[in-house]
PDB file of C-alpha atoms in Angstrom:
ATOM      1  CA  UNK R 192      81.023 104.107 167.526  1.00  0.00           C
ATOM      2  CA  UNK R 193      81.883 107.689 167.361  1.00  0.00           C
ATOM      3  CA  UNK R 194      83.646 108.190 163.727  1.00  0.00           C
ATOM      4  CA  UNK R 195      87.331 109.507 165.201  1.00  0.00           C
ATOM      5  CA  UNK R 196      87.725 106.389 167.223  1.00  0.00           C
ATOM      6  CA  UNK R 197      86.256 104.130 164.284  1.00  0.00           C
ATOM      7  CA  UNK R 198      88.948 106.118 162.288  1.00  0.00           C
ATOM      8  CA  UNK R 199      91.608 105.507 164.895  1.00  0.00           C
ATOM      9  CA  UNK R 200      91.044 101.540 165.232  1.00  0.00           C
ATOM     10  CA  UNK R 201      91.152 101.140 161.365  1.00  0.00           C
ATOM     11  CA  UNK R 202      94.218 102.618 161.565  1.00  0.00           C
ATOM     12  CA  UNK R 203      96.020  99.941 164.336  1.00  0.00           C
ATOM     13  CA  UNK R 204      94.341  97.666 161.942  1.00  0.00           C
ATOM     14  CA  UNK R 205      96.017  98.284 159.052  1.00  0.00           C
ATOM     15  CA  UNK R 206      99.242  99.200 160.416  1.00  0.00           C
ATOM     16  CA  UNK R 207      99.201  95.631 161.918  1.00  0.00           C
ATOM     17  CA  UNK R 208      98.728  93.906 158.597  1.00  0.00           C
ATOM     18  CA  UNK R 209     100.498  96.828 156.225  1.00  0.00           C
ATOM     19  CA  UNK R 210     103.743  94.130 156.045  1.00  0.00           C
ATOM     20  CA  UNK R 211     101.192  92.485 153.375  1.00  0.00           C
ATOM     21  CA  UNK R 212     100.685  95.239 151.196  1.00  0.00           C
ATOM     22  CA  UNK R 213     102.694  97.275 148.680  1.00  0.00           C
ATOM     23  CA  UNK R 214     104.543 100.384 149.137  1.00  0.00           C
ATOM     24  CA  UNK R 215     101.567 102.101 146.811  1.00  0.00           C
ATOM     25  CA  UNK R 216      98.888 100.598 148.895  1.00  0.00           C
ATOM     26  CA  UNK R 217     100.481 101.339 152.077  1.00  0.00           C
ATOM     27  CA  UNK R 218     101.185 105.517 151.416  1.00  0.00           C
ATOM     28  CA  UNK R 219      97.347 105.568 149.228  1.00  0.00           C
ATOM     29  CA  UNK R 220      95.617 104.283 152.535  1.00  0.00           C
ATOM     30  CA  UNK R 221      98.022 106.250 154.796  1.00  0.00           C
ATOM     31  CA  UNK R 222      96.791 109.543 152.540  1.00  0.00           C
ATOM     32  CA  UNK R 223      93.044 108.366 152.810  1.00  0.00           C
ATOM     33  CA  UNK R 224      93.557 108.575 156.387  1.00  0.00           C
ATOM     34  CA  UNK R 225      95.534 112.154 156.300  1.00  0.00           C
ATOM     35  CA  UNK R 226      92.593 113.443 153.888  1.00  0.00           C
ATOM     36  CA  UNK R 227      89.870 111.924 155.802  1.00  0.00           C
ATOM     37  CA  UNK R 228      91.369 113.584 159.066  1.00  0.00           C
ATOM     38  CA  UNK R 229      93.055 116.800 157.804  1.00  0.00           C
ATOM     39  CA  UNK R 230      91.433 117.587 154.835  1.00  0.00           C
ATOM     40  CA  UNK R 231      93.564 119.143 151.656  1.00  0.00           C
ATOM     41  CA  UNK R 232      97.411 119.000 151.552  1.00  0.00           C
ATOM     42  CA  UNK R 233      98.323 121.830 152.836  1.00  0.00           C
ATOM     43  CA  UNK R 234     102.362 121.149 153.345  1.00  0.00           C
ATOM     44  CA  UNK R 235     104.852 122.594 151.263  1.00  0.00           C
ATOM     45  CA  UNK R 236     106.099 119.961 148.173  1.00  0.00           C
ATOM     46  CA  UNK R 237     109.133 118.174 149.394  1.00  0.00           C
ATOM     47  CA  UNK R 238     112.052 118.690 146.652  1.00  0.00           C
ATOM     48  CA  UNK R 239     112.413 116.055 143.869  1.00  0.00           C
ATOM     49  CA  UNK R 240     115.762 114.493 146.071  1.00  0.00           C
ATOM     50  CA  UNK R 241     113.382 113.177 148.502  1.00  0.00           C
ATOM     51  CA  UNK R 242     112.035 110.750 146.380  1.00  0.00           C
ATOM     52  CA  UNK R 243     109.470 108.505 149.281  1.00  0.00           C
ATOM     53  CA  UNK R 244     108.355 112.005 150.621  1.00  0.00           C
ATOM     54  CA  UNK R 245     107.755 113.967 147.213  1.00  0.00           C
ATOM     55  CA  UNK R 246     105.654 110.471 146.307  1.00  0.00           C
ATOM     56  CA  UNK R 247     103.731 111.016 149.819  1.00  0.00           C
ATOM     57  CA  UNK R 248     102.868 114.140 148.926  1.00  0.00           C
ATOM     58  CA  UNK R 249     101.488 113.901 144.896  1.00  0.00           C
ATOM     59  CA  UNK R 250      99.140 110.853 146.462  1.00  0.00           C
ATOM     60  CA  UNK R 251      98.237 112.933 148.937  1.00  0.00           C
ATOM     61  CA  UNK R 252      97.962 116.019 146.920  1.00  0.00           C
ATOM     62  CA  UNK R 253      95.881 113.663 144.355  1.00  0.00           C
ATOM     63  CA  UNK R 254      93.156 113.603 146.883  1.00  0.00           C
ATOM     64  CA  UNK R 255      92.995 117.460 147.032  1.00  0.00           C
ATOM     65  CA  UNK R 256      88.818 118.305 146.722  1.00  0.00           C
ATOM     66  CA  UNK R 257      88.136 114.709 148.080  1.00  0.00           C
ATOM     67  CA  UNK R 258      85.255 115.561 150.581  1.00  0.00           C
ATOM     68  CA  UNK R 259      86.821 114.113 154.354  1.00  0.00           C
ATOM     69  CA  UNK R 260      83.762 112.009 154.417  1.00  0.00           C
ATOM     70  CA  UNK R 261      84.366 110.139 151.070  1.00  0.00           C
ATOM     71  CA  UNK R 262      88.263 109.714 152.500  1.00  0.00           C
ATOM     72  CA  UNK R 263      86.832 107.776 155.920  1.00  0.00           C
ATOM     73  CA  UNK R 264      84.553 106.056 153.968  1.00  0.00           C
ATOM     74  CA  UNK R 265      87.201 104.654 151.341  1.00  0.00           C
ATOM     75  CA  UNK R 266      89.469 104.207 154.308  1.00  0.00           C
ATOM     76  CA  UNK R 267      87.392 102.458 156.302  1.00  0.00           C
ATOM     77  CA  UNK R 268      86.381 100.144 153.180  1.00  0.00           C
ATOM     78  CA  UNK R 269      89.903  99.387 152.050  1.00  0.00           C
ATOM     79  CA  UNK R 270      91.009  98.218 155.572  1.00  0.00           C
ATOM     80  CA  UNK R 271      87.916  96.198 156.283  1.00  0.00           C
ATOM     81  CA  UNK R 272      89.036  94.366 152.391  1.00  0.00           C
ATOM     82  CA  UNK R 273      92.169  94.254 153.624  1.00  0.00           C
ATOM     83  CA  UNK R 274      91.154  92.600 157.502  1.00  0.00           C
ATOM     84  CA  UNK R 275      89.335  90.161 155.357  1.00  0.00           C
ATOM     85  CA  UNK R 276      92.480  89.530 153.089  1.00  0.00           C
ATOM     86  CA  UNK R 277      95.105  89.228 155.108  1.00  0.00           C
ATOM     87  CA  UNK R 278      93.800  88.824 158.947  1.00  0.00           C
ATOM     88  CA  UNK R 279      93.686  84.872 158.486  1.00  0.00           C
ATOM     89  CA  UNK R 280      97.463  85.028 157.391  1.00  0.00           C
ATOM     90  CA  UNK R 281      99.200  87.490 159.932  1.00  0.00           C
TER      91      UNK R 281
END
């Protein structure tokens, strides 16, 4: 399967079965995703009064360096855990 599509199917997956998770685990895989597909953070830091976006962006700006690669694979990993987790329940 070509990797973009894998990408894009783990996605639907975990968006189906992100009602399980926390709010952490929900914005660390959804910055997996932006860093396996966009690479470094590259948007401006959203002031400290937007507290859900500002913590969007320093997960997503923790990731800065992480090789795209190593953020699809890690993606990929954590929804597959989290199929196997959860898929039985939803």
């Amino acid at each position: 399967m070509h990797l973009d599509k894998e990408m894009l199917k783990a996605y639907r997956t975990f968006e189906s079965l992100e009602n399980n998770l926390t709010q952490e685990e929900i914005w660390e895989n959804q910055v997996l995703y932006k860093q396996a597909m966009n690479g470094d953070n590259a948007t401006p830091q959203p002031r400290d009064q937007d507290v859900q976006g500002r913590a969007r962006w320093d997960i997503w700006n923790s990731k800065k360096g992480m090789p795209k690669e190593e953020a699809r694979e890690t993606f990929l990993s954590n929804v597959k855990s989290i199929e196997a987790k959860y898929s039985e329940r939803a």
